């Protein structure tokens, strides 16, 4: 199976095939966020503007589609972090840019939705995620070193804020309004991340300060739990 996936990745896709694949992944991301991992694949193909046969030609089963959605979201946010770090001269501006772009990718909504279906311990998924983590941590460190970002803000604060903003609001709220509200609320949160200048007095942030090391410890525990569940009894 892994050899087949590797061979498929090695073969370049035609322009129309690349377009179909991108449309399917974007539609799948949105439908999974809205309806959960059991969402009808027919609805995904309908929103993508492709036939169900085209979907199955690219993704032979539901799990392969969910896995591709997760990898695509991780790759996109990793690239956004890399680009923000390389292109923005102001580190706080790089952080704000990254957070807004990541909100559009909806990684903080789709990965929690698919977390019980796709193992984040797979080598490729972990490698891409670790790369994105390194870029984002560099942005955070640079913004704090430059004095623009509050020194008590942690890596996990950034990630968890994005998760809270990424889920669709309940009720009959149109998707475009939901997205615009998310970006508005993100701007308000970003303003709260600023130091306000060297002489500004800010109240201490209440609640636990979860660090990147804390997240890594949680992930290690999850990996250990996954391994114990997958090991057959003697």
GROMACS .gro file of N, CA and C in nm, residues 11 14 26 33-34 40 49 60 63 101 114 119 127 130 134 141 145 156 191 202 221 228-229:
model
   69
   11UNK      N    1   0.436   1.028  -0.970
   11UNK     CA    2   0.388   1.058  -1.106
   11UNK      C    3   0.325   1.196  -1.107
   14UNK      N    4  -0.165   1.566  -1.453
   14UNK     CA    5  -0.202   1.666  -1.553
   14UNK      C    6  -0.269   1.783  -1.484
   26UNK      N    7  -1.057   2.054  -0.111
   26UNK     CA    8  -1.120   2.172  -0.050
   26UNK      C    9  -1.264   2.142  -0.010
   33UNK      N   10  -1.582   1.923   0.811
   33UNK     CA   11  -1.597   2.017   0.921
   33UNK      C   12  -1.745   2.037   0.955
   34UNK      N   13  -1.829   2.048   0.853
   34UNK     CA   14  -1.971   2.076   0.874
   34UNK      C   15  -2.050   1.953   0.918
   40UNK      N   16  -2.146   1.217   0.360
   40UNK     CA   17  -2.156   1.144   0.233
   40UNK      C   18  -2.049   1.190   0.133
   49UNK      N   19  -1.767   1.971  -0.777
   49UNK     CA   20  -1.798   1.985  -0.919
   49UNK      C   21  -1.742   1.871  -1.002
   60UNK      N   22  -0.937   0.602  -0.327
   60UNK     CA   23  -1.014   0.477  -0.337
   60UNK      C   24  -1.107   0.448  -0.220
   63UNK      N   25  -1.092   0.663   0.407
   63UNK     CA   26  -0.975   0.693   0.489
   63UNK      C   27  -0.866   0.760   0.407
  101UNK      N   28  -0.415   3.352   0.765
  101UNK     CA   29  -0.407   3.256   0.654
  101UNK      C   30  -0.445   3.115   0.702
  114UNK      N   31  -1.123   1.509   1.240
  114UNK     CA   32  -1.077   1.380   1.189
  114UNK      C   33  -0.979   1.310   1.283
  119UNK      N   34  -0.451   0.874   1.226
  119UNK     CA   35  -0.346   0.881   1.328
  119UNK      C   36  -0.248   0.993   1.295
  127UNK      N   37   0.602   1.435   1.031
  127UNK     CA   38   0.713   1.513   0.975
  127UNK      C   39   0.666   1.652   0.929
  130UNK      N   40   0.570   1.863   1.236
  130UNK     CA   41   0.688   1.911   1.310
  130UNK      C   42   0.756   2.027   1.238
  134UNK      N   43   0.807   2.409   1.391
  134UNK     CA   44   0.935   2.480   1.401
  134UNK      C   45   0.924   2.622   1.346
  141UNK      N   46   0.898   3.328   1.878
  141UNK     CA   47   1.021   3.370   1.946
  141UNK      C   48   1.069   3.506   1.896
  145UNK      N   49   1.099   3.844   2.107
  145UNK     CA   50   1.232   3.906   2.118
  145UNK      C   51   1.229   4.051   2.072
  156UNK      N   52   0.098   2.707   2.241
  156UNK     CA   53  -0.034   2.645   2.253
  156UNK      C   54  -0.145   2.750   2.256
  191UNK      N   55  -0.506   4.180   1.872
  191UNK     CA   56  -0.478   4.304   1.943
  191UNK      C   57  -0.444   4.275   2.090
  202UNK      N   58  -0.006   4.562   3.130
  202UNK     CA   59  -0.106   4.462   3.092
  202UNK      C   60  -0.134   4.372   3.211
  221UNK      N   61   0.209   1.089   2.508
  221UNK     CA   62   0.117   1.002   2.580
  221UNK      C   63   0.013   0.941   2.486
  228UNK      N   64  -0.024   0.092   2.253
  228UNK     CA   65  -0.075  -0.015   2.342
  228UNK      C   66  -0.205  -0.072   2.288
  229UNK      N   67  -0.288   0.013   2.225
  229UNK     CA   68  -0.415  -0.035   2.170
  229UNK      C   69  -0.394  -0.121   2.047
   0.00000   0.00000   0.00000
